[in-house]
Amino acid sequence: MIASISLLATLALSYVTLPDNQPVAPQGVLFRQDVSLDLANRLASSAVEICHAQGRSAVVAVVDRSGNLVALQRDDVVGPHNTAAAQRKAYTALSTKTPTRIIAERARNDPASENLNTLDELLLLGGGVPLIVNGQIIGALGVAGAGGAEADEGCALASINLHLPQD
């Protein structure tokens, strides 16, 4: 019992807070920022609203920093394949730490990158964008069905610009 209390006291003392309220963990423990359900829902909702303002319909998926689906919103008239596409675009942007439009361009123009098309998990179409806060990727947003890669990415970027600080 005394050893447990001593261990807890040691851990409590080793946990300090920096001046900007950034936690410092005991050695070997990582603290990582991640997209919350609230933020994911706000991003998805505003991306759909932005698409609507342009006369478009879409599916929006938000994944966390581990690639898990956190939020999904699908417009009433969007084809069912777009749901999987939005999630795969978000996953691709997260996994590659790059907007999917750029990855698609690299795969088309760079022989060393063209094999990215062979990875089933990745979808090399524009519309997936990493979510970056304080230099850390906290998740990604994917949009599909808005009428092409450029429109998909435009809705995604506009939503991100509304809800995340720009680094």
PDB file of C-alpha atoms in Angstrom:
ATOM      1  CA  MET A   1       0.000   0.000   0.000  1.00  0.00           C
ATOM      2  CA  ILE A   2       2.786   2.422   0.940  1.00  0.00           C
ATOM      3  CA  ALA A   3       4.603   1.535  -2.306  1.00  0.00           C
ATOM      4  CA  SER A   4       1.438   2.316  -4.294  1.00  0.00           C
ATOM      5  CA  ILE A   5       1.002   5.685  -2.587  1.00  0.00           C
ATOM      6  CA  SER A   6       4.683   6.455  -3.161  1.00  0.00           C
ATOM      7  CA  LEU A   7       4.364   5.535  -6.834  1.00  0.00           C
ATOM      8  CA  LEU A   8       1.283   7.723  -7.233  1.00  0.00           C
ATOM      9  CA  ALA A   9       3.038  10.630  -5.539  1.00  0.00           C
ATOM     10  CA  THR A  10       6.061  10.206  -7.800  1.00  0.00           C
ATOM     11  CA  LEU A  11       3.849  10.138 -10.896  1.00  0.00           C
ATOM     12  CA  ALA A  12       1.906  13.191  -9.727  1.00  0.00           C
ATOM     13  CA  LEU A  13       5.105  15.124  -9.127  1.00  0.00           C
ATOM     14  CA  SER A  14       6.539  14.071 -12.495  1.00  0.00           C
ATOM     15  CA  TYR A  15       3.496  15.478 -14.281  1.00  0.00           C
ATOM     16  CA  VAL A  16       4.070  19.179 -14.746  1.00  0.00           C
ATOM     17  CA  THR A  17       2.400  21.830 -16.832  1.00  0.00           C
ATOM     18  CA  LEU A  18       4.309  24.166 -19.091  1.00  0.00           C
ATOM     19  CA  PRO A  19       3.490  27.888 -19.140  1.00  0.00           C
ATOM     20  CA  ASP A  20       1.249  27.488 -22.208  1.00  0.00           C
ATOM     21  CA  ASN A  21      -0.704  24.708 -20.439  1.00  0.00           C
ATOM     22  CA  GLN A  22       0.877  21.981 -22.538  1.00  0.00           C
ATOM     23  CA  PRO A  23       1.256  18.863 -20.379  1.00  0.00           C
ATOM     24  CA  VAL A  24       4.557  17.091 -19.985  1.00  0.00           C
ATOM     25  CA  ALA A  25       4.171  13.393 -19.321  1.00  0.00           C
ATOM     26  CA  PRO A  26       6.337  10.973 -17.424  1.00  0.00           C
ATOM     27  CA  GLN A  27       9.037   9.433 -19.594  1.00  0.00           C
ATOM     28  CA  GLY A  28       7.588   7.044 -22.170  1.00  0.00           C
ATOM     29  CA  VAL A  29       4.040   8.436 -22.090  1.00  0.00           C
ATOM     30  CA  LEU A  30       2.848  10.402 -25.100  1.00  0.00           C
ATOM     31  CA  PHE A  31       0.281  13.178 -25.162  1.00  0.00           C
ATOM     32  CA  ARG A  32      -1.228  13.740 -28.570  1.00  0.00           C
ATOM     33  CA  GLN A  33      -3.896  16.085 -29.765  1.00  0.00           C
ATOM     34  CA  ASP A  34      -6.853  14.415 -31.466  1.00  0.00           C
ATOM     35  CA  VAL A  35     -10.056  15.495 -33.147  1.00  0.00           C
ATOM     36  CA  SER A  36     -13.019  15.425 -30.769  1.00  0.00           C
ATOM     37  CA  LEU A  37     -16.535  14.275 -31.604  1.00  0.00           C
ATOM     38  CA  ASP A  38     -17.742  17.856 -31.199  1.00  0.00           C
ATOM     39  CA  LEU A  39     -15.148  19.235 -33.632  1.00  0.00           C
ATOM     40  CA  ALA A  40     -15.712  16.380 -36.083  1.00  0.00           C
ATOM     41  CA  ASN A  41     -19.459  17.052 -36.120  1.00  0.00           C
ATOM     42  CA  ARG A  42     -18.921  20.801 -36.593  1.00  0.00           C
ATOM     43  CA  LEU A  43     -16.501  20.172 -39.471  1.00  0.00           C
ATOM     44  CA  ALA A  44     -18.874  17.708 -41.142  1.00  0.00           C
ATOM     45  CA  SER A  45     -21.929  19.934 -40.714  1.00  0.00           C
ATOM     46  CA  SER A  46     -20.243  23.025 -42.062  1.00  0.00           C
ATOM     47  CA  ALA A  47     -18.747  21.143 -45.027  1.00  0.00           C
ATOM     48  CA  VAL A  48     -22.246  19.952 -45.973  1.00  0.00           C
ATOM     49  CA  GLU A  49     -23.615  23.498 -45.530  1.00  0.00           C
ATOM     50  CA  ILE A  50     -20.816  24.930 -47.669  1.00  0.00           C
ATOM     51  CA  CYS A  51     -21.553  22.406 -50.408  1.00  0.00           C
ATOM     52  CA  HIS A  52     -25.270  23.306 -50.194  1.00  0.00           C
ATOM     53  CA  ALA A  53     -24.445  27.011 -50.558  1.00  0.00           C
ATOM     54  CA  GLN A  54     -22.758  26.079 -53.847  1.00  0.00           C
ATOM     55  CA  GLY A  55     -25.765  24.056 -54.998  1.00  0.00           C
ATOM     56  CA  ARG A  56     -23.968  20.759 -54.343  1.00  0.00           C
ATOM     57  CA  SER A  57     -24.641  17.650 -52.293  1.00  0.00           C
ATOM     58  CA  ALA A  58     -21.947  15.573 -50.599  1.00  0.00           C
ATOM     59  CA  VAL A  59     -20.868  13.017 -48.066  1.00  0.00           C
ATOM     60  CA  VAL A  60     -18.395  14.179 -45.414  1.00  0.00           C
ATOM     61  CA  ALA A  61     -16.293  11.887 -43.232  1.00  0.00           C
ATOM     62  CA  VAL A  62     -13.972  12.868 -40.385  1.00  0.00           C
ATOM     63  CA  VAL A  63     -11.396  10.438 -38.994  1.00  0.00           C
ATOM     64  CA  ASP A  64      -9.274  10.822 -35.873  1.00  0.00           C
ATOM     65  CA  ARG A  65      -5.480  10.694 -35.776  1.00  0.00           C
ATOM     66  CA  SER A  66      -5.636   6.870 -35.728  1.00  0.00           C
ATOM     67  CA  GLY A  67      -7.870   6.654 -38.804  1.00  0.00           C
ATOM     68  CA  ASN A  68     -11.053   5.780 -36.912  1.00  0.00           C
ATOM     69  CA  LEU A  69     -14.279   7.238 -38.250  1.00  0.00           C
ATOM     70  CA  VAL A  70     -15.543   9.908 -35.835  1.00  0.00           C
ATOM     71  CA  ALA A  71     -18.297  11.635 -37.837  1.00  0.00           C
ATOM     72  CA  LEU A  72     -20.108  11.011 -41.100  1.00  0.00           C
ATOM     73  CA  GLN A  73     -22.836  13.046 -42.749  1.00  0.00           C
ATOM     74  CA  ARG A  74     -24.423  11.971 -46.005  1.00  0.00           C
ATOM     75  CA  ASP A  75     -26.697  14.187 -48.044  1.00  0.00           C
ATOM     76  CA  ASP A  76     -30.034  12.684 -49.072  1.00  0.00           C
ATOM     77  CA  VAL A  77     -29.326  12.478 -52.807  1.00  0.00           C
ATOM     78  CA  VAL A  78     -25.703  11.329 -52.900  1.00  0.00           C
ATOM     79  CA  GLY A  79     -24.847   7.929 -54.358  1.00  0.00           C
ATOM     80  CA  PRO A  80     -23.960   5.205 -51.870  1.00  0.00           C
ATOM     81  CA  HIS A  81     -20.411   4.726 -53.190  1.00  0.00           C
ATOM     82  CA  ASN A  82     -19.575   8.250 -52.044  1.00  0.00           C
ATOM     83  CA  THR A  83     -19.855   7.258 -48.374  1.00  0.00           C
ATOM     84  CA  ALA A  84     -16.932   4.849 -48.714  1.00  0.00           C
ATOM     85  CA  ALA A  85     -15.085   7.351 -50.909  1.00  0.00           C
ATOM     86  CA  ALA A  86     -15.328  10.147 -48.321  1.00  0.00           C
ATOM     87  CA  GLN A  87     -14.019   7.895 -45.568  1.00  0.00           C
ATOM     88  CA  ARG A  88     -11.171   6.569 -47.744  1.00  0.00           C
ATOM     89  CA  LYS A  89     -10.210  10.106 -48.784  1.00  0.00           C
ATOM     90  CA  ALA A  90     -10.027  11.149 -45.125  1.00  0.00           C
ATOM     91  CA  TYR A  91      -7.984   8.043 -44.294  1.00  0.00           C
ATOM     92  CA  THR A  92      -5.640   8.671 -47.234  1.00  0.00           C
ATOM     93  CA  ALA A  93      -5.062  12.300 -46.222  1.00  0.00           C
ATOM     94  CA  LEU A  94      -4.347  11.209 -42.655  1.00  0.00           C
ATOM     95  CA  SER A  95      -2.099   8.318 -43.632  1.00  0.00           C
ATOM     96  CA  THR A  96      -0.034  10.297 -46.120  1.00  0.00           C
ATOM     97  CA  LYS A  97      -0.186  13.568 -44.135  1.00  0.00           C
ATOM     98  CA  THR A  98      -1.019  15.228 -47.455  1.00  0.00           C
ATOM     99  CA  PRO A  99      -4.148  16.455 -49.242  1.00  0.00           C
ATOM    100  CA  THR A 100      -5.357  13.683 -51.534  1.00  0.00           C
ATOM    101  CA  ARG A 101      -5.295  15.982 -54.575  1.00  0.00           C
ATOM    102  CA  ILE A 102      -1.513  16.287 -54.189  1.00  0.00           C
ATOM    103  CA  ILE A 103      -1.067  12.540 -53.686  1.00  0.00           C
ATOM    104  CA  ALA A 104      -3.151  11.883 -56.833  1.00  0.00           C
ATOM    105  CA  GLU A 105      -0.981  14.316 -58.823  1.00  0.00           C
ATOM    106  CA  ARG A 106       2.197  12.643 -57.581  1.00  0.00           C
ATOM    107  CA  ALA A 107       0.891   9.195 -58.497  1.00  0.00           C
ATOM    108  CA  ARG A 108       0.059  10.420 -62.017  1.00  0.00           C
ATOM    109  CA  ASN A 109       3.305  12.308 -62.638  1.00  0.00           C
ATOM    110  CA  ASP A 110       6.008  10.546 -60.635  1.00  0.00           C
ATOM    111  CA  PRO A 111       6.933   6.968 -61.596  1.00  0.00           C
ATOM    112  CA  ALA A 112       8.248   6.355 -58.068  1.00  0.00           C
ATOM    113  CA  SER A 113       4.823   7.244 -56.618  1.00  0.00           C
ATOM    114  CA  GLU A 114       2.491   5.590 -59.119  1.00  0.00           C
ATOM    115  CA  ASN A 115       2.423   2.368 -57.095  1.00  0.00           C
ATOM    116  CA  LEU A 116       0.344   4.218 -54.463  1.00  0.00           C
ATOM    117  CA  ASN A 117      -2.624   3.306 -56.691  1.00  0.00           C
ATOM    118  CA  THR A 118      -2.099  -0.337 -55.761  1.00  0.00           C
ATOM    119  CA  LEU A 119      -2.833   0.165 -52.048  1.00  0.00           C
ATOM    120  CA  ASP A 120      -6.481  -0.755 -51.447  1.00  0.00           C
ATOM    121  CA  GLU A 121      -6.821   1.491 -48.400  1.00  0.00           C
ATOM    122  CA  LEU A 122      -5.838   4.655 -50.256  1.00  0.00           C
ATOM    123  CA  LEU A 123      -8.109   6.617 -52.580  1.00  0.00           C
ATOM    124  CA  LEU A 124      -6.159   8.968 -54.794  1.00  0.00           C
ATOM    125  CA  LEU A 125      -8.861  11.501 -55.617  1.00  0.00           C
ATOM    126  CA  GLY A 126      -9.009  15.092 -54.418  1.00  0.00           C
ATOM    127  CA  GLY A 127     -11.256  15.859 -51.465  1.00  0.00           C
ATOM    128  CA  GLY A 128      -9.284  14.539 -48.494  1.00  0.00           C
ATOM    129  CA  VAL A 129      -7.438  17.043 -46.281  1.00  0.00           C
ATOM    130  CA  PRO A 130      -5.422  16.486 -43.073  1.00  0.00           C
ATOM    131  CA  LEU A 131      -6.541  18.386 -39.967  1.00  0.00           C
ATOM    132  CA  ILE A 132      -3.488  20.157 -38.546  1.00  0.00           C
ATOM    133  CA  VAL A 133      -3.349  21.983 -35.204  1.00  0.00           C
ATOM    134  CA  ASN A 134      -0.100  23.372 -33.780  1.00  0.00           C
ATOM    135  CA  GLY A 135       1.855  21.411 -36.371  1.00  0.00           C
ATOM    136  CA  GLN A 136       0.250  18.089 -35.393  1.00  0.00           C
ATOM    137  CA  ILE A 137      -2.131  16.080 -37.528  1.00  0.00           C
ATOM    138  CA  ILE A 138      -5.181  15.453 -35.347  1.00  0.00           C
ATOM    139  CA  GLY A 139      -7.289  13.709 -38.002  1.00  0.00           C
ATOM    140  CA  ALA A 140      -8.545  14.294 -41.524  1.00  0.00           C
ATOM    141  CA  LEU A 141     -11.674  15.311 -43.392  1.00  0.00           C
ATOM    142  CA  GLY A 142     -12.883  13.710 -46.615  1.00  0.00           C
ATOM    143  CA  VAL A 143     -15.601  14.973 -48.955  1.00  0.00           C
ATOM    144  CA  ALA A 144     -17.075  13.023 -51.863  1.00  0.00           C
ATOM    145  CA  GLY A 145     -19.968  13.441 -54.261  1.00  0.00           C
ATOM    146  CA  ALA A 146     -19.909  17.238 -54.578  1.00  0.00           C
ATOM    147  CA  GLY A 147     -19.249  17.114 -58.312  1.00  0.00           C
ATOM    148  CA  GLY A 148     -15.572  16.367 -58.703  1.00  0.00           C
ATOM    149  CA  ALA A 149     -12.314  16.461 -56.828  1.00  0.00           C
ATOM    150  CA  GLU A 150     -11.960  20.240 -56.972  1.00  0.00           C
ATOM    151  CA  ALA A 151     -15.445  20.842 -55.551  1.00  0.00           C
ATOM    152  CA  ASP A 152     -14.927  18.151 -52.886  1.00  0.00           C
ATOM    153  CA  GLU A 153     -11.653  19.715 -51.753  1.00  0.00           C
ATOM    154  CA  GLY A 154     -13.142  23.216 -51.820  1.00  0.00           C
ATOM    155  CA  CYS A 155     -15.916  22.238 -49.399  1.00  0.00           C
ATOM    156  CA  ALA A 156     -13.387  20.495 -47.142  1.00  0.00           C
ATOM    157  CA  LEU A 157     -10.949  23.414 -47.055  1.00  0.00           C
ATOM    158  CA  ALA A 158     -13.669  25.998 -46.444  1.00  0.00           C
ATOM    159  CA  SER A 159     -14.950  24.001 -43.458  1.00  0.00           C
ATOM    160  CA  ILE A 160     -11.450  23.557 -42.041  1.00  0.00           C
ATOM    161  CA  ASN A 161     -10.762  27.282 -42.413  1.00  0.00           C
ATOM    162  CA  LEU A 162     -13.887  28.027 -40.352  1.00  0.00           C
ATOM    163  CA  HIS A 163     -13.041  25.718 -37.456  1.00  0.00           C
ATOM    164  CA  LEU A 164      -9.277  25.337 -37.122  1.00  0.00           C
ATOM    165  CA  PRO A 165      -6.605  27.931 -36.440  1.00  0.00           C
ATOM    166  CA  GLN A 166      -4.352  28.432 -39.422  1.00  0.00           C
ATOM    167  CA  ASP A 167      -0.708  27.532 -38.710  1.00  0.00           C
TER     168      ASP A 167
END
